[in-house]
């Protein structure tokens, strides 16, 4: 289906001038009278109390970190504390009018934002809702210690609950929001709309757009706020997240009923510093962060700078911007000016800024200024303000003390396997919502489905091998699994580069464009970080997502999103979140050094990812089905070498119906008795060819086992085979150094030491760049390499003349040369 928007030469060559509109800077002009009529006395006092509460929360942490004691309570906090003293007004202003349906994402410096949003949520929720949250959240584990001996109101209890959960999380206690597995920089509490905070600078910049996408696609209420620092605007993934959020298609191509532009507000907590680098005048050139909006879209992201040293202009801006977002006019950029009076962390000597500067900001302190405003306007007396301050400070202190008490607030036991238990959620979810999945046609009528119907799903047909054109292949298998789940789970979406119209970079999605509306299958910008990051945001909000990276070599562009985000949030949430995201990554060939590398080892090394690599149609369908029924992040490698391979192993053919193959189960592809060859990826076919030659020329019977997955991995069938044969060769297309097979070889050595005639031998690609298509035989393992290695290091083959160097001496030489 071609694009409905036509690019016309006359139009794009017409002479004109691009005009920018003015970007407001501190345009808030409300008079005292106007302010007084905009808020009730109760609201003014709540703002005041929130400001004081955050200041006290952070002050206690600062004292504890620097002196080890606060008001007689001694405590040694080993972890980080990136405090936001000075930034309270910006946080309170941000959170004031947000409801629990509005989700915030943040940075390492998010205590203030968390508290402000929590305080606001407690005001927005009624007593019944609060009780329900407190009692059900982790079966009351946070509530129990705070309700003991407390006779106050439900809202008062909720305040205690929330502050205690935050402190406990920071102090790594079982009673923290995330059982202490998140900690200071990652703490969050989803029932109040507080979503993951990220210790990677700008980390939320690519994730929050996925959360906003979830709201649009699934017609959920509320907006998403991405709170990030000024220095994070130097991070590529933030720019990618903005680009992803500003795509024209939301308003021009997607169904209007979805609501238009992504409801996301990038809120820059602009304190003018990274750690020591000054973003105004030194490390950036943009001068006003708000200016960035001008380069993004004609609306300039409705960008604006506001005074974040006063909560009222921030509240005003958030109200106006939220309205825009609900009208579908997002994304929005706010440049909220504030100042961090505290150091970057308590050990910060502030050597990069002058004392005078800090003092000037202290004199202008937002809390002091707000107090003055309330008194001068007659909203409250000194005494009233003091007693409100004292009350919140007392609650904060009490909860701090309780959280430091090891008896009331224990840590996860020293011998606990908890972390291991929450690395994966290992659940099965048929669908994440009960509504009817949006489809453009009955899947049975899909043109691709009809085409596949004419294909042959068995290895042979009428006694002959099946010609490629007629064979049901790996592409078809993945397509079938995807279409099946698209028709069941209404939340499931897929996106990536060239995913629509083009049919997916390698035609796996051909036929899906016809079946799915735009919002369920769409083209992303060329933004790998945003593709992977948005998938993370979408999944952790509760939707199923399939994102695609065109080549494994592009994983570097999404490094943080794959290695730190996709992999870690389930465990950092102590199992509160699931991550039902499949990241399809094709592994190239023929395209040289930057398009043909198998990087399975990189993701295999990262805890928290399931890594699979099926290479037959039967395996691809069964494993994609399993991945799409699960709740864990699965990196699903697909080899371009085998996309059009038919089924060669399963005699009865690839079933038309639904079936699953458990992830992590190796598969014996050829039975044998003398030698075991274990493979991962397309090396399976190399091994099958080698096994054929071994049998035909030397009468050696090789068993060939395809791992199909790198993690998790069941070693039992491998050990069983090795125990039978006593000999094992492992082969893959990844470069030999540090490849998955090295780990498998090391483990098999230990598992089967007594049964092995000799050590396992690994044959991988050379530790080189992948050369041009014409030279690939020099690089990727060939059947002859396997025979050579077997002859040299496992089982001398009678009369055999090796064709390549596979000796141990050669291994040492190559290692010494580093190649
Ligand atoms: C990707 C990455 N690079 C560097 C760091 C180390 N670091 C932590 S905070 C920080 C400065 C961040 O500045 P900004 O985004 O303005 O937030 P602020 O600390 O001012 O709140 C740096 C460099 C990091 N955590 N992540
Ligand atoms: Mg900063």
PDB file of C-alpha atoms in Angstrom, residues 247-394:
ATOM      1  CA  UNK A 247       6.242  12.276  14.031  1.00  0.00           C
ATOM      2  CA  UNK A 248       3.624  13.732  11.690  1.00  0.00           C
ATOM      3  CA  UNK A 249       1.840  10.419  11.302  1.00  0.00           C
ATOM      4  CA  UNK A 250       0.072  10.594  14.680  1.00  0.00           C
ATOM      5  CA  UNK A 251      -1.972  13.484  13.377  1.00  0.00           C
ATOM      6  CA  UNK A 252      -1.813  12.932   9.632  1.00  0.00           C
ATOM      7  CA  UNK A 253      -2.150   9.185   9.200  1.00  0.00           C
ATOM      8  CA  UNK A 254      -3.502   7.644  12.366  1.00  0.00           C
ATOM      9  CA  UNK A 255      -7.184   7.299  13.098  1.00  0.00           C
ATOM     10  CA  UNK A 256      -8.409  10.603  14.492  1.00  0.00           C
ATOM     11  CA  UNK A 257     -10.282   8.894  17.277  1.00  0.00           C
ATOM     12  CA  UNK A 258      -6.973   7.966  18.876  1.00  0.00           C
ATOM     13  CA  UNK A 259      -6.427  11.570  19.811  1.00  0.00           C
ATOM     14  CA  UNK A 260      -3.571  12.929  17.705  1.00  0.00           C
ATOM     15  CA  UNK A 261      -0.045  13.818  18.817  1.00  0.00           C
ATOM     16  CA  UNK A 262       1.608  11.893  21.614  1.00  0.00           C
ATOM     17  CA  UNK A 263       0.541  13.214  25.016  1.00  0.00           C
ATOM     18  CA  UNK A 264       4.078  13.783  26.208  1.00  0.00           C
ATOM     19  CA  UNK A 265       5.660  16.720  27.935  1.00  0.00           C
ATOM     20  CA  UNK A 266       9.431  16.867  28.028  1.00  0.00           C
ATOM     21  CA  UNK A 267      10.053  18.845  31.172  1.00  0.00           C
ATOM     22  CA  UNK A 268      13.598  20.083  31.488  1.00  0.00           C
ATOM     23  CA  UNK A 269      14.530  20.580  35.107  1.00  0.00           C
ATOM     24  CA  UNK A 270      17.002  23.212  34.033  1.00  0.00           C
ATOM     25  CA  UNK A 271      19.509  23.855  36.804  1.00  0.00           C
ATOM     26  CA  UNK A 272      22.223  24.959  34.361  1.00  0.00           C
ATOM     27  CA  UNK A 273      24.656  22.224  35.283  1.00  0.00           C
ATOM     28  CA  UNK A 274      25.477  18.660  34.405  1.00  0.00           C
ATOM     29  CA  UNK A 275      27.692  17.559  37.236  1.00  0.00           C
ATOM     30  CA  UNK A 276      30.294  20.283  36.851  1.00  0.00           C
ATOM     31  CA  UNK A 277      29.773  21.196  33.224  1.00  0.00           C
ATOM     32  CA  UNK A 278      27.761  24.359  32.761  1.00  0.00           C
ATOM     33  CA  UNK A 279      25.137  23.968  30.055  1.00  0.00           C
ATOM     34  CA  UNK A 280      24.678  27.718  29.779  1.00  0.00           C
ATOM     35  CA  UNK A 281      27.946  29.123  28.485  1.00  0.00           C
ATOM     36  CA  UNK A 282      30.148  26.042  28.428  1.00  0.00           C
ATOM     37  CA  UNK A 283      28.942  22.615  27.322  1.00  0.00           C
ATOM     38  CA  UNK A 284      25.992  23.563  25.119  1.00  0.00           C
ATOM     39  CA  UNK A 285      25.242  26.363  22.706  1.00  0.00           C
ATOM     40  CA  UNK A 286      21.490  26.487  22.688  1.00  0.00           C
ATOM     41  CA  UNK A 287      21.283  29.175  25.392  1.00  0.00           C
ATOM     42  CA  UNK A 288      17.639  28.408  26.159  1.00  0.00           C
ATOM     43  CA  UNK A 289      16.605  24.757  26.290  1.00  0.00           C
ATOM     44  CA  UNK A 290      13.201  25.973  25.047  1.00  0.00           C
ATOM     45  CA  UNK A 291      14.856  26.946  21.765  1.00  0.00           C
ATOM     46  CA  UNK A 292      15.271  23.252  20.928  1.00  0.00           C
ATOM     47  CA  UNK A 293      11.535  23.075  20.256  1.00  0.00           C
ATOM     48  CA  UNK A 294      11.976  25.384  17.270  1.00  0.00           C
ATOM     49  CA  UNK A 295      13.892  22.719  15.385  1.00  0.00           C
ATOM     50  CA  UNK A 296      11.392  19.945  15.972  1.00  0.00           C
ATOM     51  CA  UNK A 297       8.075  20.819  14.335  1.00  0.00           C
ATOM     52  CA  UNK A 298       6.054  23.812  13.127  1.00  0.00           C
ATOM     53  CA  UNK A 299       4.450  24.134  16.583  1.00  0.00           C
ATOM     54  CA  UNK A 300       7.949  24.358  18.034  1.00  0.00           C
ATOM     55  CA  UNK A 301       6.776  21.850  20.627  1.00  0.00           C
ATOM     56  CA  UNK A 302       4.785  24.707  22.191  1.00  0.00           C
ATOM     57  CA  UNK A 303       8.071  25.344  23.946  1.00  0.00           C
ATOM     58  CA  UNK A 304       8.335  27.822  26.715  1.00  0.00           C
ATOM     59  CA  UNK A 305      10.645  28.776  29.533  1.00  0.00           C
ATOM     60  CA  UNK A 306       9.055  29.115  32.957  1.00  0.00           C
ATOM     61  CA  UNK A 307      10.280  30.273  36.311  1.00  0.00           C
ATOM     62  CA  UNK A 308      10.649  27.079  38.303  1.00  0.00           C
ATOM     63  CA  UNK A 309      11.733  28.971  41.380  1.00  0.00           C
ATOM     64  CA  UNK A 310       8.092  29.800  42.005  1.00  0.00           C
ATOM     65  CA  UNK A 311       5.542  26.950  41.988  1.00  0.00           C
ATOM     66  CA  UNK A 312       2.723  29.089  40.575  1.00  0.00           C
ATOM     67  CA  UNK A 313       4.103  29.795  37.068  1.00  0.00           C
ATOM     68  CA  UNK A 314       4.950  26.098  36.807  1.00  0.00           C
ATOM     69  CA  UNK A 315       1.447  25.049  37.809  1.00  0.00           C
ATOM     70  CA  UNK A 316       0.063  27.535  35.305  1.00  0.00           C
ATOM     71  CA  UNK A 317       2.288  26.187  32.538  1.00  0.00           C
ATOM     72  CA  UNK A 318       1.459  22.568  33.311  1.00  0.00           C
ATOM     73  CA  UNK A 319      -2.258  23.299  33.247  1.00  0.00           C
ATOM     74  CA  UNK A 320      -2.002  24.978  29.862  1.00  0.00           C
ATOM     75  CA  UNK A 321       0.308  22.373  28.388  1.00  0.00           C
ATOM     76  CA  UNK A 322      -1.722  19.464  29.700  1.00  0.00           C
ATOM     77  CA  UNK A 323      -4.730  20.908  27.920  1.00  0.00           C
ATOM     78  CA  UNK A 324      -2.760  21.063  24.651  1.00  0.00           C
ATOM     79  CA  UNK A 325      -1.676  17.480  25.087  1.00  0.00           C
ATOM     80  CA  UNK A 326      -5.186  16.267  25.762  1.00  0.00           C
ATOM     81  CA  UNK A 327      -6.254  18.033  22.576  1.00  0.00           C
ATOM     82  CA  UNK A 328      -3.720  15.925  20.671  1.00  0.00           C
ATOM     83  CA  UNK A 329      -1.303  18.763  20.006  1.00  0.00           C
ATOM     84  CA  UNK A 330       1.774  17.223  21.615  1.00  0.00           C
ATOM     85  CA  UNK A 331       4.631  16.886  22.113  1.00  0.00           C
ATOM     86  CA  UNK A 332       5.450  19.770  24.434  1.00  0.00           C
ATOM     87  CA  UNK A 333       8.750  21.076  25.719  1.00  0.00           C
ATOM     88  CA  UNK A 334       9.040  23.030  28.947  1.00  0.00           C
ATOM     89  CA  UNK A 335      12.245  24.670  30.065  1.00  0.00           C
ATOM     90  CA  UNK A 336      11.666  24.892  33.790  1.00  0.00           C
ATOM     91  CA  UNK A 337      14.384  27.030  35.295  1.00  0.00           C
ATOM     92  CA  UNK A 338      15.569  26.064  38.729  1.00  0.00           C
ATOM     93  CA  UNK A 339      18.779  25.715  40.679  1.00  0.00           C
ATOM     94  CA  UNK A 340      20.367  22.900  42.613  1.00  0.00           C
ATOM     95  CA  UNK A 341      21.660  24.470  45.815  1.00  0.00           C
ATOM     96  CA  UNK A 342      22.875  21.099  47.009  1.00  0.00           C
ATOM     97  CA  UNK A 343      25.850  19.522  45.330  1.00  0.00           C
ATOM     98  CA  UNK A 344      25.434  17.024  42.517  1.00  0.00           C
ATOM     99  CA  UNK A 345      25.904  14.486  45.327  1.00  0.00           C
ATOM    100  CA  UNK A 346      26.887  15.026  48.966  1.00  0.00           C
ATOM    101  CA  UNK A 347      30.575  14.532  48.104  1.00  0.00           C
ATOM    102  CA  UNK A 348      30.466  17.380  45.582  1.00  0.00           C
ATOM    103  CA  UNK A 349      32.895  20.163  46.601  1.00  0.00           C
ATOM    104  CA  UNK A 350      31.191  22.626  44.205  1.00  0.00           C
ATOM    105  CA  UNK A 351      34.599  23.445  42.751  1.00  0.00           C
ATOM    106  CA  UNK A 352      32.984  24.312  39.429  1.00  0.00           C
ATOM    107  CA  UNK A 353      30.814  27.191  40.676  1.00  0.00           C
ATOM    108  CA  UNK A 354      31.374  30.212  42.849  1.00  0.00           C
ATOM    109  CA  UNK A 355      30.188  30.577  46.390  1.00  0.00           C
ATOM    110  CA  UNK A 356      28.661  33.854  45.381  1.00  0.00           C
ATOM    111  CA  UNK A 357      26.456  32.189  42.793  1.00  0.00           C
ATOM    112  CA  UNK A 358      25.155  29.658  45.292  1.00  0.00           C
ATOM    113  CA  UNK A 359      24.476  32.408  47.819  1.00  0.00           C
ATOM    114  CA  UNK A 360      22.535  34.465  45.276  1.00  0.00           C
ATOM    115  CA  UNK A 361      20.257  31.506  44.594  1.00  0.00           C
ATOM    116  CA  UNK A 362      19.922  30.815  48.296  1.00  0.00           C
ATOM    117  CA  UNK A 363      18.802  34.383  48.814  1.00  0.00           C
ATOM    118  CA  UNK A 364      16.187  33.917  46.115  1.00  0.00           C
ATOM    119  CA  UNK A 365      15.198  30.558  47.628  1.00  0.00           C
ATOM    120  CA  UNK A 366      11.796  29.477  46.405  1.00  0.00           C
ATOM    121  CA  UNK A 367      10.523  28.295  49.776  1.00  0.00           C
ATOM    122  CA  UNK A 368      11.398  31.524  51.502  1.00  0.00           C
ATOM    123  CA  UNK A 369       9.901  33.538  48.645  1.00  0.00           C
ATOM    124  CA  UNK A 370       6.702  31.527  48.629  1.00  0.00           C
ATOM    125  CA  UNK A 371       6.326  31.927  52.374  1.00  0.00           C
ATOM    126  CA  UNK A 372       6.680  35.677  51.988  1.00  0.00           C
ATOM    127  CA  UNK A 373       4.074  35.697  49.257  1.00  0.00           C
ATOM    128  CA  UNK A 374       1.560  33.757  51.372  1.00  0.00           C
ATOM    129  CA  UNK A 375       2.045  36.031  54.346  1.00  0.00           C
ATOM    130  CA  UNK A 376       1.940  39.269  52.379  1.00  0.00           C
ATOM    131  CA  UNK A 377      -1.170  38.138  50.539  1.00  0.00           C
ATOM    132  CA  UNK A 378      -2.863  37.305  53.818  1.00  0.00           C
ATOM    133  CA  UNK A 379      -3.308  33.639  52.908  1.00  0.00           C
ATOM    134  CA  UNK A 380      -1.781  32.425  56.153  1.00  0.00           C
ATOM    135  CA  UNK A 381      -0.001  33.705  59.217  1.00  0.00           C
ATOM    136  CA  UNK A 382       3.578  32.915  60.215  1.00  0.00           C
ATOM    137  CA  UNK A 383       2.256  30.572  62.884  1.00  0.00           C
ATOM    138  CA  UNK A 384      -0.027  28.738  60.529  1.00  0.00           C
ATOM    139  CA  UNK A 385       2.786  28.206  58.043  1.00  0.00           C
ATOM    140  CA  UNK A 386       5.138  27.085  60.773  1.00  0.00           C
ATOM    141  CA  UNK A 387       2.736  24.576  62.183  1.00  0.00           C
ATOM    142  CA  UNK A 388       2.091  23.123  58.708  1.00  0.00           C
ATOM    143  CA  UNK A 389       5.842  22.878  58.192  1.00  0.00           C
ATOM    144  CA  UNK A 390       6.438  21.288  61.569  1.00  0.00           C
ATOM    145  CA  UNK A 391       3.708  18.731  60.944  1.00  0.00           C
ATOM    146  CA  UNK A 392       5.138  17.496  57.646  1.00  0.00           C
ATOM    147  CA  UNK A 393       8.685  17.594  58.998  1.00  0.00           C
ATOM    148  CA  UNK A 394       7.607  15.421  61.925  1.00  0.00           C
TER     149      UNK A 394
END
